[in-house]
Coordinates of C-alpha atoms in Angstrom, one line a residue:
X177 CA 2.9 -25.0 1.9
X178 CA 1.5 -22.1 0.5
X179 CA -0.4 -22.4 -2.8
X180 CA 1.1 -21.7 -6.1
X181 CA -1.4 -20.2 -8.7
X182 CA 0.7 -19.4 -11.8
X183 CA 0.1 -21.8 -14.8
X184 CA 3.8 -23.5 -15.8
X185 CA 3.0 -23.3 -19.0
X186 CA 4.0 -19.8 -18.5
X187 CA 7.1 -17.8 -17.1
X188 CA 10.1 -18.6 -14.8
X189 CA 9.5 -17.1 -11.4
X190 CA 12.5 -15.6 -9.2
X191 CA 9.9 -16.5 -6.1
X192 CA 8.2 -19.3 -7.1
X193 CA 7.4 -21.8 -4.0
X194 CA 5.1 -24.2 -6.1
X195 CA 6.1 -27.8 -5.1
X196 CA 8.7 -30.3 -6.8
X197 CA 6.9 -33.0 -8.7
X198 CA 9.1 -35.6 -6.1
X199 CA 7.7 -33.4 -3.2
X200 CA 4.3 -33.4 -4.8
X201 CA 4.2 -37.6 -5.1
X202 CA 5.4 -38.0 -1.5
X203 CA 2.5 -36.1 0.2
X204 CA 0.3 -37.5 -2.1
X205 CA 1.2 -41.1 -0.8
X206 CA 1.3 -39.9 2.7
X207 CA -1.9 -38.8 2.4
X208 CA -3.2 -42.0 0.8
X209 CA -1.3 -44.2 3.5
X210 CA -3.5 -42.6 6.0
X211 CA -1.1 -39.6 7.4
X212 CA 0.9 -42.0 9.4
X213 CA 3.0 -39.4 12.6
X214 CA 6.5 -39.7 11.4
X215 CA 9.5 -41.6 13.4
X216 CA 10.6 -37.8 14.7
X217 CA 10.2 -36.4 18.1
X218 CA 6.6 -35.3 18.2
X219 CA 7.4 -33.0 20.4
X220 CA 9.6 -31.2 18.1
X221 CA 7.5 -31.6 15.2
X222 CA 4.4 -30.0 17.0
X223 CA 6.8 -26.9 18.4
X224 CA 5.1 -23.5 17.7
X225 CA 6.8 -21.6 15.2
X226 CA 6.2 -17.8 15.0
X227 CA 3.7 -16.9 12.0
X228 CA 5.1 -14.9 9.6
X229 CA 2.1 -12.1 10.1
X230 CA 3.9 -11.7 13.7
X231 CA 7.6 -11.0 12.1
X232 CA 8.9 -8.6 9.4
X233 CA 9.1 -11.3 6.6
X234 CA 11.6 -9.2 5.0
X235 CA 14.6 -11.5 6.5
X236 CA 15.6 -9.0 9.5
X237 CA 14.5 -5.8 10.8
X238 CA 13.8 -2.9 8.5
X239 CA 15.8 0.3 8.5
X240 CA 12.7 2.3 9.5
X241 CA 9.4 2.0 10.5
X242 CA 6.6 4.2 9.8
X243 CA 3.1 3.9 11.5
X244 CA 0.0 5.6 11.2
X245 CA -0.2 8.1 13.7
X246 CA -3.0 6.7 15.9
X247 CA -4.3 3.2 16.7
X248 CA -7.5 2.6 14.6
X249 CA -10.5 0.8 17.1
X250 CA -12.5 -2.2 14.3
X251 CA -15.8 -2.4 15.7
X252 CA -17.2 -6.1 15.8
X253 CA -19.7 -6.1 13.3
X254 CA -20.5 -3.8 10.1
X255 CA -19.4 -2.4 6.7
X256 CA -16.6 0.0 7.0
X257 CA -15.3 2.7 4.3
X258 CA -11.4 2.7 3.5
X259 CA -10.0 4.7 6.1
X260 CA -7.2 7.5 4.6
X261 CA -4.4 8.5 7.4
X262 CA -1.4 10.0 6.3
X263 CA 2.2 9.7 8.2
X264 CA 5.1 12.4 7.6
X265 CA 9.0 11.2 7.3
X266 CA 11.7 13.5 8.4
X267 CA 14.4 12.2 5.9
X268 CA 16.3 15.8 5.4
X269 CA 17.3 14.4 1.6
X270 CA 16.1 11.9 -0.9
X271 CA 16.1 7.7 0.1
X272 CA 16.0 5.0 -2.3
X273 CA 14.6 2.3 -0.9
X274 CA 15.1 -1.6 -1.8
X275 CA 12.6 -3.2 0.0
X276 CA 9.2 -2.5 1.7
X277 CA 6.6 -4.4 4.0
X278 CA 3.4 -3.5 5.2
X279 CA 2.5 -5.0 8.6
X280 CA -0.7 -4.6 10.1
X281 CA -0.6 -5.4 14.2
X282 CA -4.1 -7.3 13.6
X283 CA -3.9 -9.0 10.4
X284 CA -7.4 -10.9 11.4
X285 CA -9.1 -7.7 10.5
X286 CA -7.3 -6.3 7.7
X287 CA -8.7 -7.1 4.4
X288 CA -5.7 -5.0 2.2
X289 CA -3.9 -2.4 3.2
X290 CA -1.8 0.0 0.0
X291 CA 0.2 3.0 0.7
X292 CA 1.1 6.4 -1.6
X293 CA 3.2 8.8 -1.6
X294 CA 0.8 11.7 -1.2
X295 CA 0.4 14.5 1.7
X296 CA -3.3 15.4 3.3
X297 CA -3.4 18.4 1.0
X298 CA -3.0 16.9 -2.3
X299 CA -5.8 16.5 -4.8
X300 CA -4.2 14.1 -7.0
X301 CA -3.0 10.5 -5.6
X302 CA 0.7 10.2 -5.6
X303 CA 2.8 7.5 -6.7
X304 CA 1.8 3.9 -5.1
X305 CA 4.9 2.5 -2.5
X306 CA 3.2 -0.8 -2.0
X307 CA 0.4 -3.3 -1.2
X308 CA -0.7 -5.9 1.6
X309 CA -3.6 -8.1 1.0
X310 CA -3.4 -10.7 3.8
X311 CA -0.9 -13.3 1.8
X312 CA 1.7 -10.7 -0.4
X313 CA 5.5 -10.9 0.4
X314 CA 7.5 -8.2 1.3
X315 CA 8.6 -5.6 -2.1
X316 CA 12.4 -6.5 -2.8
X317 CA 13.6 -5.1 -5.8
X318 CA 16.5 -7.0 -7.6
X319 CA 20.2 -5.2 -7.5
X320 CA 20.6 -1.9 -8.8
X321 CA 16.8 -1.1 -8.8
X322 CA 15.0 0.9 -6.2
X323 CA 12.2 3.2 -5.6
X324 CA 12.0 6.9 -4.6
X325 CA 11.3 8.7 -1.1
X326 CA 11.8 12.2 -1.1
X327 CA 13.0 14.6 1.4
X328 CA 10.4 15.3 4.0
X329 CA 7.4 12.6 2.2
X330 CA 3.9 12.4 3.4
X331 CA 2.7 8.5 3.0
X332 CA -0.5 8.5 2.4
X333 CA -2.2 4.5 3.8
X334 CA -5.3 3.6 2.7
X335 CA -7.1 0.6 5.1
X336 CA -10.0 -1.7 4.6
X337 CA -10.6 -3.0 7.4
X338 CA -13.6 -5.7 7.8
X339 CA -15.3 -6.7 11.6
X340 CA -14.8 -10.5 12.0
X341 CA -17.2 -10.7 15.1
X342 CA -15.1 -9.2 17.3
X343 CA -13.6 -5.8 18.4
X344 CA -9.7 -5.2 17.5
X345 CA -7.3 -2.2 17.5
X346 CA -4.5 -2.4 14.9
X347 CA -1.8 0.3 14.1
X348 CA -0.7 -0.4 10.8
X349 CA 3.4 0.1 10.0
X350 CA 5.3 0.2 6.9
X351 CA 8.6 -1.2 7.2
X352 CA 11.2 0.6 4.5
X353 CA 15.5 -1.0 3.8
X354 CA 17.3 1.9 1.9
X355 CA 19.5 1.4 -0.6
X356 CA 23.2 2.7 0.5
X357 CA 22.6 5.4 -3.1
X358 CA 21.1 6.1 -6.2
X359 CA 20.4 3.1 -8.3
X360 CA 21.0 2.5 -11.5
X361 CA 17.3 1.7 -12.3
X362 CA 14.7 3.8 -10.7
X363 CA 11.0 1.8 -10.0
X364 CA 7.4 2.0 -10.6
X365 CA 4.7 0.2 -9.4
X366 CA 1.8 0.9 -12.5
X367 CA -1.6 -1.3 -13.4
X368 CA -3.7 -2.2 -16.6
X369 CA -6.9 -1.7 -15.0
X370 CA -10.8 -0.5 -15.5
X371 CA -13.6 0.5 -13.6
X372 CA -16.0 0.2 -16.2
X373 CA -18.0 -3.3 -16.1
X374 CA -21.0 -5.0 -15.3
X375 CA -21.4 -8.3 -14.4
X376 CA -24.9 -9.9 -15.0
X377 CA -26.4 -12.2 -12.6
X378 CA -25.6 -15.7 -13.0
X379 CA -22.9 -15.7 -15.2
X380 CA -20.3 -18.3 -14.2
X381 CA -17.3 -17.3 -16.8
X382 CA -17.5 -12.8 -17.8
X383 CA -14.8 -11.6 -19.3
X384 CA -13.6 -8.2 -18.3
X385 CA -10.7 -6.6 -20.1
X386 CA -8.4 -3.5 -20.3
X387 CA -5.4 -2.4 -21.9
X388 CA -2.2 0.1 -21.6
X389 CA 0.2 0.8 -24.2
X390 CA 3.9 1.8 -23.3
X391 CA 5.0 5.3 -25.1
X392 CA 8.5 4.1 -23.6
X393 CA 10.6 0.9 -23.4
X394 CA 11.7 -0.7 -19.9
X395 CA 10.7 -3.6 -17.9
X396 CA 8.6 -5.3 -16.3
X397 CA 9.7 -6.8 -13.0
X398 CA 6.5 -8.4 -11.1
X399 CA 3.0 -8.8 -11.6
X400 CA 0.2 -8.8 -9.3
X401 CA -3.5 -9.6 -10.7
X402 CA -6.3 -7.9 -7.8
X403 CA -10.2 -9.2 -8.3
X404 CA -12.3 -9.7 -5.3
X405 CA -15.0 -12.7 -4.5
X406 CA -16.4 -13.1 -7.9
X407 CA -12.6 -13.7 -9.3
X408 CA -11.9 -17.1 -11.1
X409 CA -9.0 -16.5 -14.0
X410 CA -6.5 -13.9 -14.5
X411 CA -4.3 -13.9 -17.2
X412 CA -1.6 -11.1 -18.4
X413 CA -0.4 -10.9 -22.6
X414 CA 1.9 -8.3 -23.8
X415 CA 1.3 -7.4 -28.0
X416 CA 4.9 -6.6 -29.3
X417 CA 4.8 -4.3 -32.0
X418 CA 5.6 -6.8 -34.7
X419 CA 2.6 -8.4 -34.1
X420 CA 3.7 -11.4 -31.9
X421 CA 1.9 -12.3 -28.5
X422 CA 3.4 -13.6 -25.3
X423 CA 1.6 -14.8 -23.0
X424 CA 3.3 -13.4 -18.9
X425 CA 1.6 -14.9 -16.7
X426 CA -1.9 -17.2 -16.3
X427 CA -4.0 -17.6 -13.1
X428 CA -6.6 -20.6 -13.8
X429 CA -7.6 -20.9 -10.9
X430 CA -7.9 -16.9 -9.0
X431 CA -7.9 -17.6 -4.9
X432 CA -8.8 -14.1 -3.8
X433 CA -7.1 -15.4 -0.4
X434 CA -4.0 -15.9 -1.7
X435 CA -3.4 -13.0 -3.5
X436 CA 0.3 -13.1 -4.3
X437 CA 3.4 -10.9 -6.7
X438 CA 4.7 -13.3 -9.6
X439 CA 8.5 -11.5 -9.9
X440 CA 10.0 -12.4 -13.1
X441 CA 13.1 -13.9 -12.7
X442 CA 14.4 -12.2 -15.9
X443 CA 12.6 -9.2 -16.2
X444 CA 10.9 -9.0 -19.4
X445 CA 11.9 -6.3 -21.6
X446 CA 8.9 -3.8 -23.4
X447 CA 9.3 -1.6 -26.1
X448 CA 7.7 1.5 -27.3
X449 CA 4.3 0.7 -29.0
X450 CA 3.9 -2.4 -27.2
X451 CA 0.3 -3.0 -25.5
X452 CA 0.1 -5.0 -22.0
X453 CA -3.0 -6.4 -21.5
X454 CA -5.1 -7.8 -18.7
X455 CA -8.3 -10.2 -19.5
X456 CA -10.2 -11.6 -16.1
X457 CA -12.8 -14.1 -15.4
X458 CA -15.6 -14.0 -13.2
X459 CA -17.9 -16.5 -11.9
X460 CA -20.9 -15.1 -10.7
X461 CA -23.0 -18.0 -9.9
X462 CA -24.1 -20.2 -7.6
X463 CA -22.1 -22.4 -7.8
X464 CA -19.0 -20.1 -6.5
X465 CA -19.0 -20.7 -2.8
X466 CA -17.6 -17.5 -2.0
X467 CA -20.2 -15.0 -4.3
X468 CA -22.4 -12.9 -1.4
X469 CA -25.3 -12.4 -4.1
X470 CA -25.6 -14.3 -7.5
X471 CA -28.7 -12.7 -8.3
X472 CA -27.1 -9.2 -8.1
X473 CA -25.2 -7.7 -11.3
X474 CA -21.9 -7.0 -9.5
X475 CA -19.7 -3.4 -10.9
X476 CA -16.8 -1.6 -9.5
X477 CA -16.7 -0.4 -6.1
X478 CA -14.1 -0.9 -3.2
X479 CA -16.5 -3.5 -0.7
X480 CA -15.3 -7.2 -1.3
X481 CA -19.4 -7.9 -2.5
X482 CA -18.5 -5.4 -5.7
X483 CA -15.8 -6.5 -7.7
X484 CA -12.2 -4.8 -8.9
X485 CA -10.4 -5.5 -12.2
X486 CA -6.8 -4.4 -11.9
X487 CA -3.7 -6.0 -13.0
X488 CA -0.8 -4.6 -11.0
X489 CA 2.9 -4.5 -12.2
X490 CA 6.4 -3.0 -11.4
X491 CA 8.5 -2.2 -13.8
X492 CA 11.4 0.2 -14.6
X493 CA 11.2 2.8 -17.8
X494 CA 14.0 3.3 -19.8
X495 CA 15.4 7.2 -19.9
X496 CA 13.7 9.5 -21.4
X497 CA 15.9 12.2 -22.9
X498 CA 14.8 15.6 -24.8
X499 CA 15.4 14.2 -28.4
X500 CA 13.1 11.6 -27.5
X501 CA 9.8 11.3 -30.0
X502 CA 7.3 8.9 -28.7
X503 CA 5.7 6.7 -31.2
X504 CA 2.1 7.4 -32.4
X505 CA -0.3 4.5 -30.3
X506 CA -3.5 4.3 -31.0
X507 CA -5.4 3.5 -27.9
X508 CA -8.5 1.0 -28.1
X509 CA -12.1 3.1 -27.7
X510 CA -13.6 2.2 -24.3
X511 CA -15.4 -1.0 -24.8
X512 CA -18.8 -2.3 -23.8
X513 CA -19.3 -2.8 -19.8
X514 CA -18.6 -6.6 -20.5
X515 CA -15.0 -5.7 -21.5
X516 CA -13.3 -1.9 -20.6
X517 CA -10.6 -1.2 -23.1
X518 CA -8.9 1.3 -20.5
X519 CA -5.8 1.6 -19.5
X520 CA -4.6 2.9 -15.8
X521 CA -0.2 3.4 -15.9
X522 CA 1.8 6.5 -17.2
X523 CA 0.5 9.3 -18.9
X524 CA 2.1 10.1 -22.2
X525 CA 4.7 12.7 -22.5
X526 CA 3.2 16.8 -22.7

């Protein structure tokens, strides 16, 4: 049964998998009986079933598949860059798409995979599409909401691969299911994120936090909190204009291995002047069996031993017509390196 990190205290999940209390007293009791083999066949209970990393997970086969152009050869040993390869489609008009997998062939060597929309001329990155990190579920967006592919779209994949000991090939595919039209609700994948922290050696709890005010109202379907090694608490708060707090989602204990989308299963409604906000914990100690080097003082950077800070969400804005005014927000200044006061979603209207 795969882990379930989100705190109850906090939000109903349309995906949650965390397990009944019943369920949760049984194994417990099986376990402290001794693991006793059931009365079943063993035969049948021992009977390979096909991983999930070997199928589309997305319930059936997708409408289309694209892959990056050329098989990419992972040598056994080493620190490699992100790799950038772009893939064109040949959709004469605009898709909408519902749902959306990534599936590397060799998952063993894949440490996250995201892709854009974005050709190999562009100087700006495009809108994100979606994100694999080893233990994220498929993108399906809720009726009436899709995302986005236009006529003729580069996808842009950026890989991190990293050598497990020994030499693999993998060629990467993104599976796409189209809506049959336009939706009613058009989506965006967005983050409350920084880059701008240090985290001293030794310190078993830093707080690292960043902030993004919405200029428009919407909603916010799913969240997906991103740290590497060093990562031990996540928690997500949106400030309502009238000075109330809620509290979206907590993570008290962060698995970087099991990073996984929290979709709402009533989307929770933002309004113009509201501020989401991301605060993460980092143990950087010791005592954190996973940390590379506790003596180092750990910033941003890409590699698993740096660190990221970046609380991913999709939502849907409402429509913006010409008599719209946005309302006068006051961002935060940019805080110390201990906690960024940045903010990384959409840009205000010219």
């Amino acid at each position: 049964m795969p882990p379930w990190l989100a705190s109850p205290r906090y939000g109903t999940w349309r995906n949650d998998r965390s397990l009944p209390e019943q369920d949760r007293r049984d194994l417990l009791r099986w376990v402290r009986s001794g693991m006793p083999e059931g009365t079943r066949d063993s035969a049948v209970a021992i009977a390979r079933v096909a991983s999930p990393l070997e199928t589309w997970a997305l319930g059936g086969e997708p409408d289309v598949v694209v892959r990056i152009p050329e098989p990419m050869e992972v040598p056994a040993e080493g620190v490699l860059p992100y790799l950038y390869v772009f893939a064109k489609t040949d959709f004469p008009e605009d898709r909408w798409v519902r749902a959306l997998e990534i599936h590397p062939t060799t998952p063993s060597v894949a440490h996250h995979v995201a892709a854009f929309l974005q050709g190999p001329a562009d100087l700006v990155r495009g809108p994100y599409l979606t994100l694999w990190t080893g233990r994220t579920q498929p993108t399906v967006y809720p009726a009436g909401i899709a995302k986005r592919l236009p006529a003729g779209a580069w996808i842009m994949f950026e890989l991190h691969y990293r050598p497990n000991g020994t030499p693999a090939t993998d060629r990467t595919e993104l599976g796409l299911v189209f809506a049959d039209g336009p939706p009613e609700h058009e989506a965006a994948t967005l983050a409350v994120a920084t880059h701008e922290f240090a985290i001293p050696p030794g310190a078993d709890n830093h707080l690292v936090a960043a902030e993004l005010p919405f200029w428009r109202g919407g909603q916010i379907l799913s969240l997906l909190p991103h740290m590497h090694l060093r990562g031990k608490a996540f928690r997500y708060e949106l400030a309502r204009v009238d000075g109330t707090v809620d509290t979206l989602l907590d993570i008290p204990r962060y698995d970087w291995r099991w990073q996984l989308s929290y979709e709402f299963a009533t989307p929770v409604r933002v309004e113009p002047g509201d501020v989401l906000r991301a605060r993460a914990w980092y143990d950087n100690s010791a005592r954190n069996p996973w940390n590379p080097d506790p003596a180092a003082t750990v910033t941003h950077g890409p590699q698993a031993y740096e660190e990221m800070m970046a609380g991913f969400f999709e939502w849907v804005g409402d429509p913006v017509h010409v008599s719209f005014a946005p309302p006068t927000i006051i961002v935060p200044s940019r805080g110390s390196a201990a906690e960024g006061k940045t903010g990384n979603g959409e840009p205000p209207p010219p």
